[in-house]
Amino acid sequence: MENNADAIFEGLNSEQRNAVACLEGPVLIIAGAGSGKTRVLTSRVAYLLEKGFDPSSILCLTFTKKAATEMKERISLMVGERRARRVWMGTFHSVFIRFLREYAEKLGYPSSFTIYDTSDSVSAIKSCVKELQLDDKIYKPKEVLARISMAKNNLITDQVYRNRSEITIEDSHSRKPRICDIYSLYVKKCRQNGVMDFDDILLNMNILLRDFPEALESISARFTHILVDEYQDTNFSQYLIIKKLSMHHRNICVVGDDSQSIYAFRGAKIENILNFRKDYPEARLFKLERNYRSTGNIVNAANSLIDKNKNRLPKECYSVGEEGDKIKLIKSYNEQEEAVLITSGILDTVRKESARYQDFAILYRTNAQSRALEEALRKRNIPYMIYSGNSFFDRAEVKDLMAYFKLVVNPNDDESFKRVVNKPTRGIGGTSEDALALAARTLGCTLFRAVYSERLLEFGLKSAAITKLRAFTDMIDRLSRLVVTTDAETLAKRIADDSGLYRFYREDNSIEGQARTANIEELVSSVASYIQDRKAEFEAEQEAEGSTGEMPVIRLDEFLENISLLSNIDIEDEEDTNNKVSLMTVHSSKGLEFPYVYVSGMEENLFPSGGSLASSSDIEEERRLFYVAITRAGRKLSLSFADSRMRNGKTENNSPSRFIREIDSRYIENPLDEQRVFGGGGQTFGFSRNTTSYGQSGRPVRMPRQTQPQQSQYGSRPSSAATRPSVQTRPSASAAPQGNRYNEATFNAAPMSSFTIGQRIEHLRFGPGMILDLSGRVPDVKAKIRFDDFPEPKIILLKYAKMRAEQK
DNA sequence: TAGATCCTAATTTTT
DNA sequence: TTAGGATCTA
């Protein structure tokens, strides 16, 4: 036992040891970036287990599934799988869902309630707005949802909402007085459908602990120790749950970094961490200030910046590494040049320091900035990957099949019902749908139940439509009955087949059709691999416990719950991350690290973002965001800014970000103040396309220009042979001709039957190209054509295309 | 019913 | 600029 404990403490520094060793009472661990936060947290859990605490009495909460999985793995390595897996380790949402299922009936939900993801919520709100006959231009579903979400996270139920004058007055001022009605209707719908959204999980957990003392008693008694990761990002709702659950033992350990609180816009309360010691005056405070990730210059630069924030806990981080290079500034005319300079910087570093592409990250404040960067990376054949939105689960076909899954698990889910009732088309058109919705509303039931109403004819439904609707619901009902008995994979396949969705996409031979089919298959196979994972887990468990039990059926509802709580990055991770430059927003970079980091778009109005210039608390959040960006870098950090940038179709000229000046100039290679002002007194210099040219090597070279100083500090390229003004001559999708290539009057389009695969053709708009493939039946023949001036082949519907054989 | 066309709005995002 | 949506039309 002691030996194991020794092993846990081995390799920890003194602060880390102290933080791990102090198991009793409230503990606040302020963990600077790169200070070994996860290690401390996992070691604490391991140490608790070594001390003999029951694994199932330890509750460890994280924000992302990824963090939970990672910690679980690390704990397993320390104390063995057997004990590690019994620890209550998971995201706030996944853990609370387990409690809520237990007590669902008390709260008026079926214990089989399902979860709405954000897009479900938005479309539910949309139908509420419609139902209340409000204008969705004023009541924008996304905004309304955000408002409701904010309310829920502050435990303001719809009833409370309408009685709070300060809220309703605010809504009237923004000319949206009926948000409270939308809120109420939305809540009603969710209940009726047996559905909770993400915020409901926290809200209902609070209601459960508040109104049902026996539930509070029973749940809180299960745990002797509670640990919370990323505490600076908790919202009020989460804060209160944690507080209540740890009420008796007060063995609550929270870990976080107030300097990295960047989610206030979605309800995170930095006060939770700032005021922790007010709630728990006896709390022990541990600071992890030793940074193992970054060089001295980077850590010092970050410190000097965050020092400008008033609202923070005192902390002095320091690097244990070498001083390293100073921070580089990259100045450019516009975002294209910025991108080119960054990519050449990457290529340079790869060459000189034999770095790998995977060592680089390019960060930006807004997703839109990735475009220019991608283009530059593509042109130089640098492999890259973008971390962003839920690309896979956002695809229409994936959403469709997911909606079928959800509907089968919970036929009362109206959003899913609406999504797939006519997909593939079953002749249930808009009119029938509207009538059914009216029926459901009048009868006060869900769409699914309404289909079986005797009174449908009264609502204007034709009997033919009723037959079709019943065929649909019968099919769903049949599948529903299989949920409990069938394993998820078999059921998923059945759903894909019985619904006709799979066939529908498979019969579409076009390129998109094939891609869609592949995505459907991918989703089904992800069900399969989920089952495999669970099986492997189960077997490991059996082996560890030396027992032999029957493998339980892994059901579709279980899969669904896990998938709906899965973050995008979790999935992206599985794609080959190997040796690619990473592109992402600063927000999504939190928790990651890269030896070489470029932060692009360091300009006023962009970073700090224009919307946040008003209040000082917003500016502080932006500053923390920049702090996060800086501290991602291990070896080298470059900050780039452009003189002008195209944003929302307009060119903006913004000065370099104030944040650059806020960094102590000692840590910057060529600080702004020491630079000569380009073009002299106040004169701005416009970027014209022919100022950036490319030499033979394909590297950017700045052309001499009167308004420019002899030698730019940043364009450190030799000003050798500059010949090809690239931007105009290099065809790219964005440089696509808007008009026609040929004279429309004299362009004789050939009939579609005259084209053959492999033929060279000319398209009125897209110019010359070659037909790679023809598909589809006669009036709808599609051609896949590679145009000489476009990198990607296009699919063209021939009946609309103005095209002829290539003229020689 | 799907493709074409028009219009509008545009930080950040986990669960 | 451009993406997403709503609306129009073959």
XYZ file of C-alpha atoms (C1' of nucleotides) in Angstrom, chain A residues 63-65 93 118 198 365 367 425 565 567 585 587 609, chain B residues 1-5 7-15:
28
model
C -16.836 19.209 -18.998
C -15.951 17.022 -21.904
C -16.145 13.376 -22.482
C -24.354 15.894 -18.020
C -28.877 22.008 -29.816
C -28.850 20.061 -22.200
C -10.633 34.267 -33.145
C -13.918 30.482 -37.893
C -40.789 10.779 -49.559
C -23.247 13.700 -25.299
C -18.266 16.277 -28.492
C -10.382 28.829 -32.988
C -11.665 28.567 -27.899
C -13.657 41.069 -30.900
C -39.985 17.976 -55.464
C -35.786 19.688 -56.333
C -33.070 23.048 -58.181
C -32.616 28.046 -58.907
C -32.894 32.421 -57.075
C -32.371 37.587 -49.161
C -30.182 38.305 -44.919
C -27.089 38.209 -41.434
C -22.526 37.386 -39.945
C -17.928 35.791 -32.184
C -16.643 32.237 -29.467
C -19.380 26.467 -28.248
C -19.626 21.667 -24.523
C -23.229 19.045 -23.263
